[in-house]
CSV table of C-alpha atoms in Angstrom, one decimal:
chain,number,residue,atom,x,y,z
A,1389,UNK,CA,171.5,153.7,0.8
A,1390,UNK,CA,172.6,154.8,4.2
A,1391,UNK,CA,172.1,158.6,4.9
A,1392,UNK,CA,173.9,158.3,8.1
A,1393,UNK,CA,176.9,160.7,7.6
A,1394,UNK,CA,174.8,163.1,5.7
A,1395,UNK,CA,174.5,166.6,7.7
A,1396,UNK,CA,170.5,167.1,8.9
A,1397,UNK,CA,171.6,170.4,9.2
A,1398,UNK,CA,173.3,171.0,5.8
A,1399,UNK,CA,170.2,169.8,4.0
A,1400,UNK,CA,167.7,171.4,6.1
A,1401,UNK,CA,168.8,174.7,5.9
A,1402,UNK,CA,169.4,174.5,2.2
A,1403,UNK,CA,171.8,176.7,-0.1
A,1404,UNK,CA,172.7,177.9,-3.7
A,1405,UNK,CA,175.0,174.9,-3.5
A,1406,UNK,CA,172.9,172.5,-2.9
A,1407,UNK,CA,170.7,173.0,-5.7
A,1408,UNK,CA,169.3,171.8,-9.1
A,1409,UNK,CA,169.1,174.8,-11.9
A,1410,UNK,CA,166.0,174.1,-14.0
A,1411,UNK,CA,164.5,176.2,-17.2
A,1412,UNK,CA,162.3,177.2,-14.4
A,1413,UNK,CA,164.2,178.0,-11.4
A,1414,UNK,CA,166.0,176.0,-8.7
A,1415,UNK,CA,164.9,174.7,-5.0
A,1416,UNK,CA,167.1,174.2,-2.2
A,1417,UNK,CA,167.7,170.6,-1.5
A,1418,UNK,CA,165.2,169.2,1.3
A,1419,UNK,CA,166.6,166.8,4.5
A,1420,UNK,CA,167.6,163.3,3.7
A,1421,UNK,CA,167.4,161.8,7.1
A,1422,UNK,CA,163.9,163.6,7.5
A,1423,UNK,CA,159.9,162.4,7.7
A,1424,UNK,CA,158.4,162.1,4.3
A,1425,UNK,CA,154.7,162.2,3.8
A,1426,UNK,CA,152.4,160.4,1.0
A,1427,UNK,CA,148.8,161.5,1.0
A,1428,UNK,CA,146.4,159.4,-1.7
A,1429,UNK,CA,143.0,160.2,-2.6
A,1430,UNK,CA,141.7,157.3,-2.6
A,1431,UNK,CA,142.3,153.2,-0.8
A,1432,UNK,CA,146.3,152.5,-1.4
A,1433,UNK,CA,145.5,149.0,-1.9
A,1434,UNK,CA,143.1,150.1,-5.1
A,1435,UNK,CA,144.8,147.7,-7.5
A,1436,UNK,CA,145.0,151.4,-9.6
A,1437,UNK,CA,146.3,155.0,-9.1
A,1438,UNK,CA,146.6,154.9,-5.0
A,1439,UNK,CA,148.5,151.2,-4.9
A,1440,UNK,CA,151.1,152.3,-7.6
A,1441,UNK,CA,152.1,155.3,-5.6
A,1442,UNK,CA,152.2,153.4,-2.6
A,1443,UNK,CA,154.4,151.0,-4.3
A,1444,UNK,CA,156.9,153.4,-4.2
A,1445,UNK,CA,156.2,155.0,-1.2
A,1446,UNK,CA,157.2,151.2,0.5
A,1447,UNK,CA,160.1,151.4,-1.9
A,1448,UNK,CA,161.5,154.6,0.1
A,1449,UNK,CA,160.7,152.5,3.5
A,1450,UNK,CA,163.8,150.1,2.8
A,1451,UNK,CA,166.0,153.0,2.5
A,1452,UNK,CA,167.5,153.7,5.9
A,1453,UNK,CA,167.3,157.6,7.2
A,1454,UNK,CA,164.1,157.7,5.8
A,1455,UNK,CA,160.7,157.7,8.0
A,1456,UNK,CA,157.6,157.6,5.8
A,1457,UNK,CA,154.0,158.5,7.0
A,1458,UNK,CA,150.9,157.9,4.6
A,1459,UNK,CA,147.3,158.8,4.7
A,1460,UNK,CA,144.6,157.8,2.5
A,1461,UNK,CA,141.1,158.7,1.4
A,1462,UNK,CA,141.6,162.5,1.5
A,1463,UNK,CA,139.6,163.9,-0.6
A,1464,UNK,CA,140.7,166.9,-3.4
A,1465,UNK,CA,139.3,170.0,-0.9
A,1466,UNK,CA,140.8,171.8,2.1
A,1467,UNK,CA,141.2,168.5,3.5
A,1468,UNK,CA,144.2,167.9,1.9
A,1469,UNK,CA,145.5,171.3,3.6
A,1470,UNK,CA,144.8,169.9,6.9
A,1471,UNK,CA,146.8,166.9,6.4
A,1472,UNK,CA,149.4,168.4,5.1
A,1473,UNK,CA,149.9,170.6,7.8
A,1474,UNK,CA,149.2,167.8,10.0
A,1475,UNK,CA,151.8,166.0,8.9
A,1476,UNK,CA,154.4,169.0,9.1
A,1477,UNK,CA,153.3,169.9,12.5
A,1478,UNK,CA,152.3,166.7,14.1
A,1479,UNK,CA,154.9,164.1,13.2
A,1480,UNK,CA,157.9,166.8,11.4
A,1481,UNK,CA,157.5,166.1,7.4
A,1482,UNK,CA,159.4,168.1,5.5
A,1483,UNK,CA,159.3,166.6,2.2
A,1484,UNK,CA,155.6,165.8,1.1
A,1485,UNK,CA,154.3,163.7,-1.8
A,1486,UNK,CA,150.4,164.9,-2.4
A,1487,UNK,CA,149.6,162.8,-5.6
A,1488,UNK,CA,146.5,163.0,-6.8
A,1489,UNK,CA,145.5,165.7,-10.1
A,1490,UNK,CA,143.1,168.1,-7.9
A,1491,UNK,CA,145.2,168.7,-5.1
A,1492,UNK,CA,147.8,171.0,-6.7
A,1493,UNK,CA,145.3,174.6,-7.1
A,1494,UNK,CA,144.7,175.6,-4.5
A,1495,UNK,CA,145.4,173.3,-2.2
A,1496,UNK,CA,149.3,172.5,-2.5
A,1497,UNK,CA,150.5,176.2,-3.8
A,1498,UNK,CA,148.6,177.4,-0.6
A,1499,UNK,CA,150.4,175.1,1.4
A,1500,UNK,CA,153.8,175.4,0.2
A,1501,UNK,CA,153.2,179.4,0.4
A,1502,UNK,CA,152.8,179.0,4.3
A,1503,UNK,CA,155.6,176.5,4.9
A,1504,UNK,CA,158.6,178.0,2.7
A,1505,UNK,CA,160.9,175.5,4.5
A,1506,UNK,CA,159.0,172.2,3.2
A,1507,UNK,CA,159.1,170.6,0.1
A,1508,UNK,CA,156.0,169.2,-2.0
A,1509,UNK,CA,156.5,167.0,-4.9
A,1510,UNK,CA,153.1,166.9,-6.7
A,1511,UNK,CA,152.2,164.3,-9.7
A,1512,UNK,CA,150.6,165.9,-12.6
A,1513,UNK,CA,153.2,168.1,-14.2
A,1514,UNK,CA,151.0,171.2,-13.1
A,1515,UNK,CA,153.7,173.6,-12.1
A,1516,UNK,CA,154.7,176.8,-13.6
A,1517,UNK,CA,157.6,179.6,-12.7
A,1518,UNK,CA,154.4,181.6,-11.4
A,1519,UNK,CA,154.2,179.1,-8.1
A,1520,UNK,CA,156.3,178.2,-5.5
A,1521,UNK,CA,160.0,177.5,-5.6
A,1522,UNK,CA,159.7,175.0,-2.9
A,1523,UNK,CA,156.9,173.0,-4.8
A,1524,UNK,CA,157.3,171.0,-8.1
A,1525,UNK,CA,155.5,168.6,-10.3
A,1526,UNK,CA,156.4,165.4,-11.7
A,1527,UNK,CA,155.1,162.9,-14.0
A,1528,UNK,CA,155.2,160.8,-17.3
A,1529,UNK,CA,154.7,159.8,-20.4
A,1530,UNK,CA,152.1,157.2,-20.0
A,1531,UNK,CA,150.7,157.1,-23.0
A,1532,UNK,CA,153.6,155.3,-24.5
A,1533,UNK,CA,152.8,152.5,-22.7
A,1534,UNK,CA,149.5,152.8,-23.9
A,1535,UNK,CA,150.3,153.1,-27.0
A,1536,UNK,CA,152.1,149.3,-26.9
A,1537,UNK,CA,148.7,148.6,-25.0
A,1538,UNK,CA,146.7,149.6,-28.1
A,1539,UNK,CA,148.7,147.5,-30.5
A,1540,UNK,CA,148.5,144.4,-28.8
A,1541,UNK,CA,144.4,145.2,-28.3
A,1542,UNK,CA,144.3,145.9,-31.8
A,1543,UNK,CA,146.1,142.7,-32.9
A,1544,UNK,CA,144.0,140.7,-30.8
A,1545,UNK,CA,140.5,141.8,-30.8
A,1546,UNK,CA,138.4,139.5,-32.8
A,1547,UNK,CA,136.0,142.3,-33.3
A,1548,UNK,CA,137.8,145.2,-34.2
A,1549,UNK,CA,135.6,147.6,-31.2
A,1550,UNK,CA,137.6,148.2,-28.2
A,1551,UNK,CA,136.4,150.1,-25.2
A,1552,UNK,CA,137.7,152.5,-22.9
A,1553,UNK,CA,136.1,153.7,-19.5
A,1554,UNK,CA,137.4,157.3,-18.7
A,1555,UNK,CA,136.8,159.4,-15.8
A,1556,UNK,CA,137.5,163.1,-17.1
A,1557,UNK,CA,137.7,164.7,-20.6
A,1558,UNK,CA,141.1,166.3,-19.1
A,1559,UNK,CA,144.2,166.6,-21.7
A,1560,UNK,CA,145.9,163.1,-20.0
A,1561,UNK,CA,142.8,161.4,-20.2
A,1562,UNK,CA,142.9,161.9,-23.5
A,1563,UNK,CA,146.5,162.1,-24.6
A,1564,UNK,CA,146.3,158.2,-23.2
A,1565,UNK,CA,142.8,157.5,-24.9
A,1566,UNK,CA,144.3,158.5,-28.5
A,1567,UNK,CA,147.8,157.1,-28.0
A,1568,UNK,CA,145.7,153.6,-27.5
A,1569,UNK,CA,143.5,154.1,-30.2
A,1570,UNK,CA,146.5,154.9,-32.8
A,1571,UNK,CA,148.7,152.1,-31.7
A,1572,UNK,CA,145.3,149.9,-31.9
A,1573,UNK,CA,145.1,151.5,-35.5
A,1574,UNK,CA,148.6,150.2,-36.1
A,1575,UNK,CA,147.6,146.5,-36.1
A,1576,UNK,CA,144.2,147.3,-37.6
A,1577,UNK,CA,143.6,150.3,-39.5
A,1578,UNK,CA,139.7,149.9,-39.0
A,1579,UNK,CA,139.8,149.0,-35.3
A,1580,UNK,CA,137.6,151.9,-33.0
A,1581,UNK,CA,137.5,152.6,-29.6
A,1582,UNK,CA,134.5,153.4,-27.8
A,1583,UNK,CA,134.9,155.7,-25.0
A,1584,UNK,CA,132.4,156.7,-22.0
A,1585,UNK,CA,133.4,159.1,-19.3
A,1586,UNK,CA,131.8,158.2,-15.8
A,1587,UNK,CA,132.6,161.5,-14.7
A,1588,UNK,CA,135.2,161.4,-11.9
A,1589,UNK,CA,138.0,159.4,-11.0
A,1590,UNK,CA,136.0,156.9,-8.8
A,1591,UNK,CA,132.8,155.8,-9.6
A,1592,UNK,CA,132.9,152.0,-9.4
A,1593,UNK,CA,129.3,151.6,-9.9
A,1594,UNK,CA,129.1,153.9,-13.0
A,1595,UNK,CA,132.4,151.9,-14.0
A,1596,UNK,CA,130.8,148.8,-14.0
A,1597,UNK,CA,127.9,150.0,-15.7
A,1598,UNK,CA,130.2,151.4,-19.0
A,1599,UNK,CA,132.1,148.2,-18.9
A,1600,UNK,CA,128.9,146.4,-19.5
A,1601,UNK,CA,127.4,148.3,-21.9
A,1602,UNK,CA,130.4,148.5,-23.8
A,1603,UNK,CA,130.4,144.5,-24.0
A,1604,UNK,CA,126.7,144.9,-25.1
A,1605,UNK,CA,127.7,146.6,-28.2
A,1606,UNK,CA,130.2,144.1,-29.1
A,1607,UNK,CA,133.8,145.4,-27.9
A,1608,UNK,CA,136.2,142.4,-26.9
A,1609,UNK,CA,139.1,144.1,-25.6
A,1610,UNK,CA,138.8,147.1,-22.9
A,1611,UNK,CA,141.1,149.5,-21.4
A,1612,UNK,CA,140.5,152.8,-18.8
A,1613,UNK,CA,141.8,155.6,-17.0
A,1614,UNK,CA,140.4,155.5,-13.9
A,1615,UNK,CA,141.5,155.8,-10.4
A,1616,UNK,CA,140.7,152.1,-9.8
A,1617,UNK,CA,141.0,149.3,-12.9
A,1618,UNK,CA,139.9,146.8,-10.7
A,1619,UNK,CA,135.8,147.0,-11.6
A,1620,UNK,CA,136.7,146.9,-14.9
A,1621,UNK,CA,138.8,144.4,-14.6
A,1622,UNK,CA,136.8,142.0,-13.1
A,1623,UNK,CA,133.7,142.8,-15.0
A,1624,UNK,CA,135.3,142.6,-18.0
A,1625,UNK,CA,136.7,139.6,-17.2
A,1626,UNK,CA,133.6,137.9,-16.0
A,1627,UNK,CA,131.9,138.8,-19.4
A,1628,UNK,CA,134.4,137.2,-21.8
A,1629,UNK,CA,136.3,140.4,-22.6
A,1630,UNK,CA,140.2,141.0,-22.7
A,1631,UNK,CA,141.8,143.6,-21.1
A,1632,UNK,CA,144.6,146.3,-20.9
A,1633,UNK,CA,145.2,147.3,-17.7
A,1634,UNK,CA,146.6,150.3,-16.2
A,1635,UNK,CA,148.3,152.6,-13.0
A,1636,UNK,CA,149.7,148.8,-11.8
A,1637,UNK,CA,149.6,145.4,-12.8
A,1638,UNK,CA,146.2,143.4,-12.5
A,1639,UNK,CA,146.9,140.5,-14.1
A,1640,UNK,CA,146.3,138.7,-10.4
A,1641,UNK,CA,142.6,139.7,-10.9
A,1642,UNK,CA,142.2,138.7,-14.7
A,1643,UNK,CA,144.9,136.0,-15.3
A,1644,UNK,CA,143.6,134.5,-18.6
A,1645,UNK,CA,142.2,138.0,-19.8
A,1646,UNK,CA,144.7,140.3,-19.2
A,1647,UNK,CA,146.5,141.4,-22.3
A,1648,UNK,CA,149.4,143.7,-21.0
A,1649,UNK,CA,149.0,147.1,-19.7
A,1650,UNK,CA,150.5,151.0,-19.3
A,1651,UNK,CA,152.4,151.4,-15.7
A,1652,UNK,CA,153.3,154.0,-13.6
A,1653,UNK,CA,157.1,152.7,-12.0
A,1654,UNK,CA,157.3,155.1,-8.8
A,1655,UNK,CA,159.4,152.3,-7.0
A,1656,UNK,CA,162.5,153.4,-9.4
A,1657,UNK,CA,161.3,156.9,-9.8
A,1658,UNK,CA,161.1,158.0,-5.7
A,1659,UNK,CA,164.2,156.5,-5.3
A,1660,UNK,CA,166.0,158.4,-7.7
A,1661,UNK,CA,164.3,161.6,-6.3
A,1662,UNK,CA,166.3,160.6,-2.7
A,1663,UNK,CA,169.4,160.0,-4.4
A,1664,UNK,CA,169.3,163.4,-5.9
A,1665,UNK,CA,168.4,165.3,-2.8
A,1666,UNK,CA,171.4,163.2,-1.1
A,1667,UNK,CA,173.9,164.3,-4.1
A,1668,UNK,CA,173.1,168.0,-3.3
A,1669,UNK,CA,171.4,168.1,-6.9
A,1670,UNK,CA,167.5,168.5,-5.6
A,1671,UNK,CA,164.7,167.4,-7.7
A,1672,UNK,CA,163.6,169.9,-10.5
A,1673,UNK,CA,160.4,172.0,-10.4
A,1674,UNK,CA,159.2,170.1,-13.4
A,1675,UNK,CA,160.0,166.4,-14.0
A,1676,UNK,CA,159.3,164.5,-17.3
A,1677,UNK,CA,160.2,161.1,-18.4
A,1678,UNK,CA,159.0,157.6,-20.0
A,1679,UNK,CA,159.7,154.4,-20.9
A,1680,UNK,CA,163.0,155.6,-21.4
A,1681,UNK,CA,163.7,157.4,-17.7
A,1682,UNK,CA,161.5,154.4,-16.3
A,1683,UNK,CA,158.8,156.1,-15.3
A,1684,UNK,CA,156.5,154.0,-16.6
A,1685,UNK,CA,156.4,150.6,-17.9
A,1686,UNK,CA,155.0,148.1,-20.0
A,1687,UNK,CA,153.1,145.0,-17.8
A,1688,UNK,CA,154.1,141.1,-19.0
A,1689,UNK,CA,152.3,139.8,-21.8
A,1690,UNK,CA,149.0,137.4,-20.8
A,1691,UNK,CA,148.7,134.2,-22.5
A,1692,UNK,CA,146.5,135.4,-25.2
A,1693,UNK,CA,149.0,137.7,-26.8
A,1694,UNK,CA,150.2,136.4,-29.7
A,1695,UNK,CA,153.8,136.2,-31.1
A,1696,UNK,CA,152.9,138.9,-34.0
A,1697,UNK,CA,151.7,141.3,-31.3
A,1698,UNK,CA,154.4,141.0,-29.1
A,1699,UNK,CA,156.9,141.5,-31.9
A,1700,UNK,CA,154.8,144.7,-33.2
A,1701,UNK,CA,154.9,145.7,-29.7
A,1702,UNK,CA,158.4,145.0,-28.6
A,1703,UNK,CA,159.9,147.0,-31.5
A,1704,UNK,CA,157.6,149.9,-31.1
A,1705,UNK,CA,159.3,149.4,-27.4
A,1706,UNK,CA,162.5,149.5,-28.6
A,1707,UNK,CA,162.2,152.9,-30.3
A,1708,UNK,CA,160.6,154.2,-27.1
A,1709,UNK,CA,163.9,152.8,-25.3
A,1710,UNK,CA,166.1,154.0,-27.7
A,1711,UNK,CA,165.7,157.4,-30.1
A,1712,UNK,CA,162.4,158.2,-28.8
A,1713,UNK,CA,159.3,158.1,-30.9
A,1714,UNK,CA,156.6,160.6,-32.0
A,1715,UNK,CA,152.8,159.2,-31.6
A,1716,UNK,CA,151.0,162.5,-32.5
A,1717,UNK,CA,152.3,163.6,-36.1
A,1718,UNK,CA,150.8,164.7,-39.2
A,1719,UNK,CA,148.6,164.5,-40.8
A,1720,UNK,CA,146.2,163.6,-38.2
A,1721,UNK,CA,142.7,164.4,-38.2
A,1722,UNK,CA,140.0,164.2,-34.9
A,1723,UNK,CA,137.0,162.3,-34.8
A,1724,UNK,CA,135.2,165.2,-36.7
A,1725,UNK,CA,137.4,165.1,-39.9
A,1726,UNK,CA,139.5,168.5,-38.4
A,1727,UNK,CA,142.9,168.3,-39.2
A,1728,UNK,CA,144.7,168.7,-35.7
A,1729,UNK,CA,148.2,168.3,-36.7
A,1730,UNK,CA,149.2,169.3,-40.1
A,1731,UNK,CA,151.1,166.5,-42.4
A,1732,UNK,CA,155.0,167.1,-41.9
A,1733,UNK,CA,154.5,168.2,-38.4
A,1734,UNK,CA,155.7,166.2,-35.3
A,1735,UNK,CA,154.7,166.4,-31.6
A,1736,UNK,CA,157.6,165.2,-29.8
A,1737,UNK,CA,156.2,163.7,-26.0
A,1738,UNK,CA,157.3,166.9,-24.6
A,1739,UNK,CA,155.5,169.5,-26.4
A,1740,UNK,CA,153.7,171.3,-24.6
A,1741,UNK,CA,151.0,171.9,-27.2
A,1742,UNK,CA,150.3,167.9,-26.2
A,1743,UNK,CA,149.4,169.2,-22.4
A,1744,UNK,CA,146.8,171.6,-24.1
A,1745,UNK,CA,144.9,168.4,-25.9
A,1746,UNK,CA,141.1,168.8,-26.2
A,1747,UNK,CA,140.1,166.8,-29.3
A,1748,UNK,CA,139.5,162.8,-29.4
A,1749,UNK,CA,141.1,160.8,-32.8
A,1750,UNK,CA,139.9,159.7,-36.0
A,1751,UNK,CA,138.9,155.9,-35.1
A,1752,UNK,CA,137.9,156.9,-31.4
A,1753,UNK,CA,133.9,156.8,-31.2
A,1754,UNK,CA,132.9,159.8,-28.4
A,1755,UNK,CA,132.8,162.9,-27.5
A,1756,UNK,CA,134.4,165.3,-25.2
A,1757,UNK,CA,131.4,167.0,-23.7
């Protein structure tokens, strides 16, 4: 796409026209031909979170009228407010992309209070009609992918245990830890998951430490949600295990062991944003999607997947694809025999009452605090 005979002007200054009505306001378009800015909390070649956002932050590089400027390792404090500002000031962003969780309160809405004219696009779905009209949030429905993750674990653990290594008790963490368990409960009713929390989204020693004592009680197939998969990948690997990966693709570290995995597809997604900002549209305040809208995905099948997994799984992908599919419906009971969603009730993936999530499955083995 060449923004060549777009107007900098036009899009800079912005205007009722040039906007995209949501259920919770509109913004005025940012510049096309403009400087856009990815910040990442952690290394953007983590094999995790970091990488799949800069996966599509390369994807916006090939796009001409486009500069893109990165920085990584900020951490979630008022560091991120420095480089944002750097970033506007310095080298002229006007459309920024801060994408980890804790950077939103306080850091962003501060931000975006003091710069009006800037845009910030933040992943986590956080925003509300309370914050700034020139900030947003965006992000998806991972846990279908998950859930196709959890079938294939469940059809092909020998053992009926899986594992999962968490970093935070947060309603995505667990939204993605259920949806795995209840697809893994969909090729074998009795299959568990055992879940640790390490505490934060980065902890590779504490990572490699759950992975291994998960092993040590006799779970053969692991997943996480953590920053960066790649420790417990590896160690997983390295002890016999199969895996379910997750944020990108790491079946380069785990060849024979890795399963499948839940994806985030920013190169499709980032693109599209442009393409609406170029149109006049914008980008809503608060964007949703899954497999369906392609902002996730569903990794290859590994060699150990068998041909009644992938058939469960493909067909459950299908209904993703197609009509959409409920995973949390009634009845459905937590790990502590409370009913949490009554029998004839559905959550559809965008209820809100989902975002609000605070209890772990029947079949999941943990404990939120």
């Amino acid at each position: 796409m060449d923004f060549s005979s777009i107007s900098r002007r036009r899009l800079l200054q912005g205007s009722a026209a040039l906007t995209l009505g949501t259920a919770f306001g509109a913004r005025p378009a940012a510049a096309a031909d403009t400087t856009i800015g990815f910040i990442y909390v952690g290394s953007r070649d983590d094999y995790g979170y970091n990488q799949a956002h800069a996966q599509g932050a390369a994807a916006l590089k090939k796009i001409a009228g486009l500069k893109v400027i990165e920085e990584e390792k900020v951490p979630e404090t008022d560091a991120v407010e420095k480089t944002m500002e750097s970033m506007i000031n310095l080298d002229g962003a006007t459309l920024l992309f801060p994408t980890s969780f804790g950077y939103y309160s306080p850091h962003v809405l501060k931000v975006a209070s003091k710069y009006p004219k800037q845009h910030f696009e933040h992943c986590g779905g956080l925003w509300s009609d309370k914050d700034p009209k020139n900030a947003g949030s965006y992000f998806g429905y991972i846990d279908e992918a998950q859930y196709i993750s959890g079938i294939v674990a469940g059809y092909t653990s020998k053992s009926g245990k899986l594992g999962f290594v968490a970093a935070k008790p947060i309603p995505q963490v667990l939204r993605n830890i259920n949806a795995f368990t209840l697809g893994a409960r969909l090729a074998n009713p009795k299959a568990t998951t055992q879940v640790i929390f390490t505490g934060d989204w980065s902890m590779p020693v504490k990572e490699a430490e759950a992975t291994g004592s998960l092993i040590d009680q006799g779970i053969d197939v692991l997943t996480c949600h953590v920053d960066g998969p790649k420790t417990m990948v590896e160690n997983a690997a390295r002890r016999g295990a199969m895996v379910c990966g997750y944020h990108v693709n790491q079946s380069p570290l785990a060849p024979k062991a890795y399963l499948t995995g839940a994806e985030w597809n920013w190169e499709a997604l980032y693109p599209k944003f442009i393409k609406m900002i170029a149109s006049g549209a914008g980008i809503p305040n608060f964007y949703r999607g899954g497999l369906k809208e392609e902002i996730v995905k569903v990794s290859a099948y590994g060699p150990a997947v068998g041909e009644q997994a992938r058939k469960h799984a493909d067909d459950v992908k299908a209904k993703f694809m197609a009509t959409g599919l409920s995973i949390f419906k009634g009845p459905l009971l937590d790990n502590k025999g409370k009913t949490v969603i009554a029998a004839g009730t559905e959550r559809p993936q965008q209820d809100p009452e989902l975002e609000k999530m605070d209890y772990l499955v029947e079949g999941v083995v943990g404990a939120t605090s």
